[in-house]
CSV table of C-alpha atoms in Angstrom, one decimal:
chain,number,residue,atom,x,y,z
A,133,MET,CA,18.2,16.7,-9.9
A,134,ALA,CA,19.1,19.5,-7.9
A,135,ASN,CA,16.4,21.2,-9.1
A,136,LYS,CA,13.6,18.6,-7.9
A,137,LEU,CA,12.6,18.3,-3.6
A,138,ASN,CA,14.0,15.4,-2.1
A,139,TYR,CA,12.8,12.7,0.1
A,140,ILE,CA,13.6,10.3,2.2
A,141,ASP,CA,10.6,7.3,2.9
A,142,LEU,CA,10.8,5.4,6.1
A,143,PHE,CA,8.9,2.6,6.7
A,144,ALA,CA,8.4,2.3,3.0
A,145,GLY,CA,6.5,-1.3,2.7
A,146,ALA,CA,6.0,-1.8,-1.1
A,147,GLY,CA,6.6,2.1,-1.9
A,148,GLY,CA,2.8,2.9,-2.2
A,149,LEU,CA,3.2,6.7,-0.7
A,150,SER,CA,6.4,7.0,-2.3
A,151,GLU,CA,4.6,6.2,-5.7
A,152,GLY,CA,2.4,8.7,-5.5
A,153,PHE,CA,5.1,11.2,-4.2
A,154,LYS,CA,7.7,9.9,-6.7
A,155,ARG,CA,5.1,10.3,-9.7
A,156,ALA,CA,3.9,13.8,-8.4
A,157,GLY,CA,7.7,14.6,-9.4
A,158,LEU,CA,9.6,14.5,-6.2
A,159,ASN,CA,13.1,12.9,-6.0
A,160,PRO,CA,13.6,9.7,-3.6
A,161,ILE,CA,16.9,9.6,-1.9
A,162,ALA,CA,16.4,6.7,-0.2
A,163,HIS,CA,13.8,4.0,1.0
A,164,VAL,CA,14.3,2.1,4.3
A,165,GLU,CA,12.3,-1.0,4.7
A,166,ILE,CA,13.1,-4.2,7.1
A,167,ASP,CA,10.7,-6.8,5.0
A,168,LYS,CA,12.9,-8.7,2.3
A,169,ALA,CA,10.4,-9.1,0.0
A,170,ALA,CA,9.0,-5.7,0.2
A,171,ALA,CA,12.8,-4.4,-0.3
A,172,TYR,CA,13.3,-6.0,-3.6
A,173,THR,CA,9.5,-4.6,-4.5
A,174,LEU,CA,11.3,-1.7,-4.2
A,175,LYS,CA,14.2,-2.4,-5.9
A,176,THR,CA,12.2,-3.5,-8.8
A,177,ARG,CA,10.7,0.0,-8.9
A,178,THR,CA,13.6,1.7,-8.6
A,179,ALA,CA,14.7,-0.1,-11.8
A,180,TYR,CA,11.7,0.8,-13.8
A,181,TYR,CA,11.5,4.8,-13.1
A,182,TYR,CA,15.4,4.3,-13.9
A,183,LEU,CA,14.6,2.3,-17.3
A,184,LYS,CA,11.9,4.6,-18.5
A,185,GLU,CA,13.4,7.9,-17.6
A,186,ASN,CA,16.7,6.5,-19.9
A,187,ASN,CA,14.5,5.6,-22.7
A,188,LEU,CA,14.8,1.9,-22.0
A,189,TYR,CA,11.6,0.7,-20.9
A,190,ASP,CA,11.6,-2.1,-23.2
A,191,LYS,CA,13.6,-3.9,-20.6
A,192,TYR,CA,11.6,-3.6,-18.1
A,193,VAL,CA,8.6,-4.7,-20.5
A,194,GLU,CA,10.7,-7.7,-20.9
A,195,TYR,CA,11.0,-8.3,-17.2
A,196,LEU,CA,7.6,-8.1,-17.0
A,197,LYS,CA,7.2,-10.8,-20.0
A,198,GLY,CA,9.4,-13.0,-18.2
A,199,GLU,CA,12.1,-12.8,-20.8
A,200,ILE,CA,14.3,-11.6,-18.3
A,201,ASN,CA,15.1,-12.3,-14.8
A,202,ARG,CA,15.3,-10.1,-11.9
A,203,LYS,CA,19.0,-10.3,-11.6
A,204,GLU,CA,19.3,-9.1,-15.3
A,205,LEU,CA,17.0,-6.8,-14.8
A,206,TYR,CA,18.9,-5.5,-11.5
A,207,GLU,CA,22.3,-5.6,-13.9
A,208,LEU,CA,20.6,-2.3,-15.8
A,209,ILE,CA,20.8,-0.7,-12.7
A,210,PRO,CA,23.3,2.0,-11.3
A,211,THR,CA,24.2,0.1,-8.2
A,212,GLU,CA,24.1,3.3,-6.1
A,213,LEU,CA,20.0,3.6,-7.1
A,214,LEU,CA,19.6,-0.3,-5.9
A,215,ASP,CA,21.9,0.2,-2.5
A,216,SER,CA,19.0,3.0,-2.3
A,217,VAL,CA,17.1,0.5,-1.1
A,218,ILE,CA,18.0,-0.3,2.5
A,219,ASP,CA,16.8,-3.5,3.5
A,220,LEU,CA,16.8,-3.1,7.7
A,221,GLY,CA,15.2,-2.4,10.5
A,222,ILE,CA,15.4,1.0,11.8
A,223,SER,CA,16.4,0.7,15.5
A,224,ASN,CA,19.2,2.3,17.7
A,225,GLU,CA,21.3,-1.1,16.5
A,226,ASN,CA,20.9,-0.3,13.2
A,227,ASN,CA,20.4,3.7,12.6
A,228,GLU,CA,24.2,4.3,12.2
A,229,VAL,CA,24.5,2.3,9.1
A,230,ILE,CA,21.2,3.3,7.6
A,231,PHE,CA,22.5,6.8,8.2
A,232,ASP,CA,25.6,6.4,6.3
A,233,LYS,CA,23.6,4.5,3.2
A,234,ILE,CA,21.2,7.2,3.0
A,235,ASN,CA,24.4,10.2,3.5
A,236,ARG,CA,26.1,8.2,0.4
A,237,SER,CA,22.8,8.5,-1.8
A,238,LEU,CA,22.3,12.1,-0.6
A,239,GLY,CA,25.9,13.9,-1.5
A,240,ASN,CA,25.7,17.3,-1.0
A,241,LYS,CA,21.8,17.5,-1.7
A,242,GLU,CA,19.3,18.4,1.4
A,243,VAL,CA,15.7,16.8,2.5
A,244,ASP,CA,13.0,18.2,1.8
A,245,LEU,CA,10.6,16.2,3.4
A,246,ILE,CA,10.4,12.7,5.0
A,247,ILE,CA,7.5,10.5,4.5
A,248,GLY,CA,6.6,7.0,5.8
A,249,GLY,CA,4.5,5.3,8.6
A,250,PRO,CA,5.6,2.6,11.7
A,251,PRO,CA,3.8,-0.8,11.0
A,252,CYS,CA,0.2,0.0,12.0
A,253,GLN,CA,-0.6,-3.5,14.0
A,254,ALA,CA,0.4,-2.1,17.2
A,255,TYR,CA,-1.8,0.6,16.6
A,256,SER,CA,-4.8,-1.4,14.7
A,257,LEU,CA,-8.0,-2.2,17.0
A,258,VAL,CA,-8.0,-5.4,15.5
A,259,GLY,CA,-4.7,-5.8,16.3
A,260,ARG,CA,-5.1,-5.1,19.8
A,261,ALA,CA,-8.2,-7.0,20.1
A,262,ARG,CA,-6.4,-10.2,19.2
A,263,SER,CA,-3.7,-9.2,22.1
A,264,GLU,CA,-3.7,-11.1,25.3
A,265,ASN,CA,-2.6,-7.7,26.6
A,266,ASN,CA,-4.1,-5.3,24.2
A,267,MET,CA,-0.4,-4.8,22.9
A,268,LYS,CA,1.2,-2.5,25.5
A,269,SER,CA,4.8,-4.4,25.4
A,270,ASP,CA,5.1,-4.2,21.7
A,271,SER,CA,8.0,-2.1,20.6
A,272,ARG,CA,6.5,-1.1,17.5
A,273,ASN,CA,4.2,1.1,20.2
A,274,TYR,CA,7.4,3.3,20.1
A,275,LEU,CA,9.3,3.1,16.5
A,276,TYR,CA,7.8,7.0,16.1
A,277,VAL,CA,11.0,7.9,18.6
A,278,GLN,CA,13.2,6.4,15.6
A,279,TYR,CA,11.2,8.2,13.2
A,280,ALA,CA,12.1,11.6,15.5
A,281,ALA,CA,15.3,10.5,15.4
A,282,TYR,CA,15.6,11.0,11.4
A,283,LEU,CA,13.6,14.3,11.5
A,284,GLU,CA,16.3,15.2,14.2
A,285,LYS,CA,19.3,14.2,11.8
A,286,TYR,CA,18.0,15.3,8.7
A,287,LYS,CA,15.8,18.5,9.6
A,288,PRO,CA,13.7,18.0,6.2
A,289,LYS,CA,11.5,21.2,6.1
A,290,MET,CA,8.1,19.0,6.5
A,291,PHE,CA,7.3,15.5,6.8
A,292,VAL,CA,4.0,12.8,6.2
A,293,PHE,CA,3.4,10.4,8.7
A,294,GLU,CA,0.6,7.8,7.9
A,295,ASN,CA,-1.1,5.5,10.4
A,296,VAL,CA,-4.5,4.0,11.2
A,297,LEU,CA,-7.3,5.7,13.0
A,298,GLY,CA,-6.6,3.2,15.9
A,299,LEU,CA,-3.5,5.8,17.0
A,300,ARG,CA,-6.0,8.1,18.3
A,301,SER,CA,-7.4,6.0,20.7
A,302,ALA,CA,-4.2,3.4,21.2
A,303,GLY,CA,-2.6,3.4,24.8
A,304,LYS,CA,-5.7,6.1,25.6
A,305,GLY,CA,-4.1,8.5,23.1
A,306,VAL,CA,-0.9,8.8,25.1
A,307,TYR,CA,0.8,8.2,22.4
A,308,LEU,CA,-0.5,10.2,20.1
A,309,ASN,CA,0.1,12.9,22.2
A,310,ASN,CA,3.2,11.7,23.4
A,311,MET,CA,4.5,11.5,19.6
A,312,GLU,CA,3.3,15.0,19.2
A,313,ARG,CA,5.2,16.5,22.7
A,314,LEU,CA,8.5,14.6,20.8
A,315,PHE,CA,8.3,16.1,17.7
A,316,ASN,CA,7.3,19.5,19.0
A,317,LYS,CA,11.1,19.2,20.9
A,318,LYS,CA,12.5,18.3,17.5
A,319,GLY,CA,11.5,21.6,16.3
A,320,TYR,CA,8.1,20.5,14.8
A,321,SER,CA,4.5,21.8,14.9
A,322,ILE,CA,1.9,18.9,13.6
A,323,HIS,CA,-1.2,18.9,12.0
A,324,ILE,CA,-3.7,15.9,12.4
A,325,TYR,CA,-6.2,14.9,9.3
A,326,THR,CA,-8.3,11.8,9.2
A,327,VAL,CA,-8.6,11.2,5.6
A,328,LYS,CA,-10.9,9.1,3.0
A,329,ALA,CA,-9.2,7.0,0.4
A,330,GLU,CA,-12.6,7.0,-1.5
A,331,ASN,CA,-12.5,10.8,-1.9
A,332,PHE,CA,-9.0,10.7,-3.5
A,333,GLY,CA,-10.2,8.6,-6.0
A,334,VAL,CA,-10.1,5.4,-4.4
A,335,LEU,CA,-12.4,2.8,-5.0
A,336,GLN,CA,-11.9,1.7,-1.5
A,337,LYS,CA,-13.1,2.7,2.0
A,338,ARG,CA,-10.0,3.4,3.6
A,339,ARG,CA,-9.8,5.6,6.3
A,340,ARG,CA,-6.7,6.6,7.7
A,341,LEU,CA,-4.9,9.6,9.8
A,342,ILE,CA,-2.3,11.8,8.1
A,343,ILE,CA,0.1,13.6,10.1
A,344,ILE,CA,1.6,16.8,8.6
A,345,GLY,CA,4.2,18.3,9.8
A,346,TRP,CA,6.5,21.2,9.6
A,347,LYS,CA,9.6,23.2,11.1
A,348,GLN,CA,8.4,25.6,13.5
A,349,ASP,CA,10.4,28.2,12.0
A,350,PHE,CA,8.0,28.6,8.9
A,351,VAL,CA,3.9,28.4,8.6
A,352,PRO,CA,2.5,26.3,5.7
A,353,ASN,CA,-0.3,27.1,4.2
A,354,LEU,CA,-2.2,23.3,5.0
A,355,PRO,CA,-4.4,21.8,2.6
A,356,ASN,CA,-7.6,20.7,4.2
A,357,LEU,CA,-6.9,16.7,3.7
A,358,ASP,CA,-10.2,16.2,5.9
A,359,SER,CA,-12.7,17.5,3.5
A,360,TYR,CA,-10.7,17.0,0.0
A,361,ASN,CA,-12.5,15.2,-3.0
A,362,LEU,CA,-11.3,14.5,-6.0
A,363,GLY,CA,-14.1,13.6,-7.3
A,364,LEU,CA,-13.3,10.7,-8.9
A,365,THR,CA,-15.3,7.3,-9.0
A,366,ALA,CA,-16.6,4.5,-10.7
A,367,PRO,CA,-18.3,1.1,-10.1
A,368,ILE,CA,-15.9,-1.3,-9.3
A,369,SER,CA,-17.1,-3.8,-11.9
A,370,ASP,CA,-15.1,-0.8,-13.9
A,371,LEU,CA,-12.2,-1.6,-12.2
A,372,PHE,CA,-12.3,-5.7,-13.3
A,373,SER,CA,-13.3,-4.8,-16.4
A,374,ASP,CA,-10.7,-5.6,-18.5
A,375,LEU,CA,-8.9,-8.5,-16.3
A,376,PRO,CA,-9.7,-12.3,-17.7
A,377,PHE,CA,-11.8,-15.2,-16.2
A,378,LEU,CA,-10.3,-17.4,-13.6
A,379,ARG,CA,-11.4,-19.8,-11.2
A,380,ALA,CA,-10.1,-20.7,-8.3
A,381,GLY,CA,-6.3,-21.8,-8.3
A,382,GLU,CA,-5.6,-20.2,-11.7
A,383,GLY,CA,-3.8,-17.6,-13.2
A,384,LYS,CA,-0.5,-16.4,-14.4
A,385,ASP,CA,2.0,-14.3,-12.6
A,386,LYS,CA,4.4,-13.3,-16.1
A,387,TYR,CA,1.9,-12.6,-18.3
A,388,THR,CA,-1.6,-12.8,-20.0
A,389,ASN,CA,-3.1,-9.9,-22.2
A,390,TYR,CA,-6.0,-8.0,-21.1
A,391,THR,CA,-10.1,-9.1,-22.6
A,392,ALA,CA,-11.0,-5.5,-23.0
A,393,GLU,CA,-10.4,-2.1,-23.5
A,394,THR,CA,-9.2,0.3,-20.8
A,395,ASN,CA,-12.1,2.8,-19.6
A,396,ASP,CA,-12.1,6.1,-18.2
A,397,TYR,CA,-11.5,5.4,-14.5
A,398,LEU,CA,-9.0,3.1,-15.6
A,399,GLY,CA,-7.4,5.9,-17.6
A,400,LYS,CA,-7.1,8.8,-15.3
A,401,SER,CA,-6.2,6.7,-11.8
A,402,TYR,CA,-3.4,5.3,-13.9
A,403,ILE,CA,-3.8,2.1,-13.6
A,404,ARG,CA,-3.6,1.2,-17.0
A,405,ASN,CA,-0.9,3.3,-18.2
A,406,GLY,CA,0.2,2.8,-21.4
A,407,ILE,CA,1.4,-0.8,-21.5
A,408,ASP,CA,-0.7,-4.0,-22.5
A,409,ILE,CA,1.0,-6.3,-20.1
A,410,LEU,CA,-0.5,-7.6,-17.3
A,411,THR,CA,1.2,-9.6,-14.3
A,412,GLN,CA,0.1,-11.1,-11.2
A,413,HIS,CA,-3.4,-11.8,-12.1
A,414,ILE,CA,-3.3,-14.9,-9.6
A,415,ALA,CA,-5.8,-16.9,-7.7
A,416,ARG,CA,-5.4,-18.7,-4.7
A,417,PRO,CA,-6.9,-22.1,-4.2
A,418,HIS,CA,-9.8,-22.9,-2.5
A,419,SER,CA,-11.6,-25.9,-0.6
A,420,GLU,CA,-15.1,-27.2,-2.2
A,421,GLN,CA,-16.6,-26.3,0.7
A,422,ASP,CA,-14.8,-22.7,0.7
A,423,LYS,CA,-16.8,-22.0,-3.0
A,424,GLU,CA,-19.8,-22.9,-1.8
A,425,ILE,CA,-19.6,-20.4,1.2
A,426,TYR,CA,-19.1,-18.1,-1.3
A,427,ARG,CA,-21.3,-19.1,-3.9
A,428,VAL,CA,-24.1,-18.5,-1.1
A,429,ALA,CA,-22.3,-15.2,-0.5
A,430,VAL,CA,-22.6,-14.0,-3.7
A,431,GLU,CA,-26.4,-15.2,-4.4
A,432,LYS,CA,-27.2,-13.3,-1.2
A,433,TRP,CA,-25.7,-9.8,-3.0
A,434,ASN,CA,-26.9,-10.4,-5.9
A,435,THR,CA,-30.4,-11.2,-4.9
A,436,ASN,CA,-30.9,-8.7,-1.8
A,437,LYS,CA,-28.2,-6.7,-1.6
A,438,GLU,CA,-27.6,-8.5,1.6
A,439,ARG,CA,-24.1,-9.5,3.7
A,440,LEU,CA,-23.4,-12.6,4.6
A,441,ASN,CA,-23.8,-13.5,8.5
A,442,TYR,CA,-21.4,-16.8,9.4
A,443,ASN,CA,-24.1,-17.9,11.5
A,444,ASP,CA,-26.8,-18.0,8.4
A,445,LEU,CA,-24.6,-20.7,6.9
A,446,ALA,CA,-25.8,-24.5,6.7
A,447,GLU,CA,-24.1,-26.6,9.7
A,448,ASN,CA,-22.2,-28.7,7.5
A,449,LEU,CA,-20.6,-25.2,6.4
A,450,LYS,CA,-19.9,-23.9,9.4
A,451,THR,CA,-15.9,-25.1,10.9
A,452,HIS,CA,-15.2,-21.9,13.2
A,453,ASN,CA,-16.2,-22.3,16.8
A,454,ASN,CA,-16.3,-18.5,17.3
A,455,ILE,CA,-19.8,-17.5,16.7
A,456,THR,CA,-20.3,-14.2,17.9
A,457,SER,CA,-17.3,-12.1,16.7
A,458,PHE,CA,-16.1,-11.7,12.7
A,459,THR,CA,-19.7,-13.1,11.8
A,460,ASP,CA,-19.0,-11.1,8.3
A,461,ARG,CA,-15.8,-13.0,7.8
A,462,PHE,CA,-16.9,-13.8,4.0
A,463,LYS,CA,-17.8,-11.0,2.0
A,464,VAL,CA,-18.3,-10.0,-1.8
A,465,VAL,CA,-16.4,-7.0,-3.2
A,466,ALA,CA,-19.3,-6.1,-4.5
A,467,GLU,CA,-18.8,-4.9,-8.1
A,468,ASP,CA,-22.1,-2.8,-8.0
A,469,LEU,CA,-20.8,-0.4,-5.2
A,470,ASN,CA,-18.5,2.2,-5.7
A,471,THR,CA,-15.9,1.1,-3.3
A,472,SER,CA,-15.1,-1.9,-1.7
A,473,HIS,CA,-14.2,-2.3,2.0
A,474,THR,CA,-10.7,-2.1,3.4
A,475,VAL,CA,-7.8,-4.2,1.9
A,476,VAL,CA,-5.8,-5.1,4.7
A,477,ALA,CA,-2.8,-7.8,5.3
A,478,HIS,CA,-5.2,-10.5,6.3
A,479,ILE,CA,-5.7,-11.1,2.7
A,480,SER,CA,-2.2,-13.1,2.7
A,481,LYS,CA,-3.6,-15.3,5.0
A,482,ASP,CA,-7.6,-16.2,3.1
A,483,GLY,CA,-9.1,-14.7,0.4
A,484,HIS,CA,-12.7,-15.2,2.6
A,485,TYR,CA,-13.2,-11.6,3.2
A,486,TYR,CA,-12.7,-10.5,-0.3
A,487,ILE,CA,-14.9,-12.5,-2.6
A,488,HIS,CA,-15.1,-11.7,-6.4
A,489,PRO,CA,-18.2,-10.7,-7.5
A,490,ASP,CA,-18.6,-12.7,-10.7
A,491,ILE,CA,-20.4,-16.2,-9.1
A,492,LYS,CA,-19.1,-18.0,-12.2
A,493,GLN,CA,-15.2,-17.6,-11.5
A,494,ASN,CA,-16.3,-18.4,-7.7
A,495,ARG,CA,-12.9,-17.8,-6.4
A,496,SER,CA,-11.7,-15.1,-4.0
A,497,ILE,CA,-10.1,-11.3,-6.0
A,498,SER,CA,-6.3,-11.9,-7.8
A,499,VAL,CA,-3.2,-10.4,-6.5
A,500,ARG,CA,-3.7,-7.9,-9.5
A,501,GLU,CA,-7.4,-7.4,-8.7
A,502,ALA,CA,-6.3,-6.5,-4.7
A,503,ALA,CA,-3.7,-4.5,-6.1
A,504,ARG,CA,-6.1,-2.2,-8.3
A,505,LEU,CA,-8.2,-1.6,-5.6
A,506,GLN,CA,-4.8,-0.2,-3.5
A,507,SER,CA,-4.7,2.2,-7.0
A,508,PHE,CA,-1.7,0.5,-7.8
A,509,PRO,CA,-0.6,1.0,-11.7
A,510,ASP,CA,-0.3,-2.3,-13.5
A,511,ASP,CA,3.1,-2.0,-14.2
A,512,PHE,CA,3.7,-2.7,-10.5
A,513,TYR,CA,5.0,-5.6,-10.0
A,514,PHE,CA,5.3,-6.9,-6.3
A,515,GLU,CA,8.7,-9.2,-5.4
A,516,GLY,CA,9.2,-12.1,-3.3
A,517,VAL,CA,12.5,-13.0,-1.5
A,518,LYS,CA,12.7,-15.5,-4.4
A,519,GLU,CA,12.2,-14.8,-7.6
A,520,GLY,CA,8.6,-16.0,-9.5
A,521,ALA,CA,5.1,-16.1,-8.2
A,522,ASN,CA,4.7,-14.9,-4.5
A,523,ARG,CA,1.1,-14.7,-4.2
A,524,THR,CA,1.5,-14.2,-0.3
A,525,ALA,CA,4.0,-11.9,-0.2
A,526,ALA,CA,2.3,-9.7,-2.7
A,527,PHE,CA,-0.7,-9.5,-1.0
A,528,LYS,CA,0.5,-8.7,2.3
A,529,GLN,CA,2.4,-5.8,0.7
A,530,ILE,CA,-0.8,-4.5,-1.1
A,531,GLY,CA,-3.1,-4.8,2.0
A,532,ASN,CA,-0.5,-2.5,4.4
A,533,ALA,CA,0.4,0.0,1.8
A,534,VAL,CA,-0.6,3.6,1.3
A,535,PRO,CA,-2.8,3.8,-2.0
A,536,PRO,CA,-0.8,5.6,-3.9
A,537,LEU,CA,-3.4,7.8,-6.3
A,538,MET,CA,-4.3,8.7,-2.4
A,539,ALA,CA,-0.4,9.8,-2.4
A,540,LYS,CA,0.1,11.3,-5.1
A,541,LYS,CA,-3.1,14.0,-4.4
A,542,ILE,CA,-1.2,14.7,-0.8
A,543,ALA,CA,1.9,15.1,-2.9
A,544,ASP,CA,0.4,17.3,-4.9
A,545,LEU,CA,-0.9,19.6,-2.4
A,546,LEU,CA,2.0,19.9,-0.4
A,547,LYS,CA,4.4,20.5,-3.4
A,548,THR,CA,3.9,24.1,-3.1
A,549,GLN,CA,4.2,24.7,0.5
A,550,LEU,CA,7.8,23.1,0.0
A,551,LYS,CA,9.1,25.4,-2.6
A,552,LEU,CA,8.2,28.4,-0.3
């Protein structure tokens, strides 16, 4: 792949950012991710691309149907490709090992781009609010130092660093200022964007910082990501319209069928991309009390377009003592809006903030519905450490991910600069 631009993905998660860059035609050299479940997801996606590019896509379909297991799938893939997923934490202790593994995958090629962003909990406003010391002692505050070490090692022409808006205010701006100084010291200038996922066609109100850095020996013509607008939108009802009816606790990991044809949005967003095999449409079980609260929340929205305030619930439905904060802890993913609220990793703990809009189904959204809100294609399978249905691990990976549709558009905009 000498004619392709090569990138390394650090703190890769499930690979949402990488999915966009790969789809834009760039070549991944390595993915580095400490979470074991996410690393398996990256390996499975690596398998998907290898099989698709080598006219063996039917083997991946067999996996999605449950006809072969994960071990059998991986046996079809060259070992060096699977080894390009490095499931180690980026740290002073591990970096030499990671460098060695990356170098084996890299061979005599050059790294054109580094992408990724450290875990965001230490910078997020919610994470700091829940911490006793405002997360000042959290080691994740300083993972940007490790990121800079990879810039120094591989000297890419550009890098893309994604993180939460709270990075601007974390440490009263000290972390971001120190980050910029360190990147400058390593020979890179940066520009900081605030992007809106819905402007890139994602049906979700998601605000993130995108830092684009470039070597100081050339001046790129940077895209204006702050004001970019793809012009692709649809109601949430279009996002869910072809998925089978589920009640709480129902669903199949592998596999089930769609109940309707695709639509314009599902096609243009790459979510429905040609196969008719639906996986991970699984809904978590709920208590009768929670289901009653969900009915109240959906009826309130459907009747008056009002959100449920926890304090307005009948006393017999209240179980939390905290009545002053997070009073919107039960929230409907409204099907008549063009965007949902932000999907975050807390969805792995409960689904109260992501109630399905159909009162007859009376549940929180499924794994596949959450993945669609993040713009993951339906053939993207989220793994757990153990093979099989891993609802919690999948929700966590989805909530932490960068929307692939947004990532793809950013990659498209940067490709011409990387080829200068």
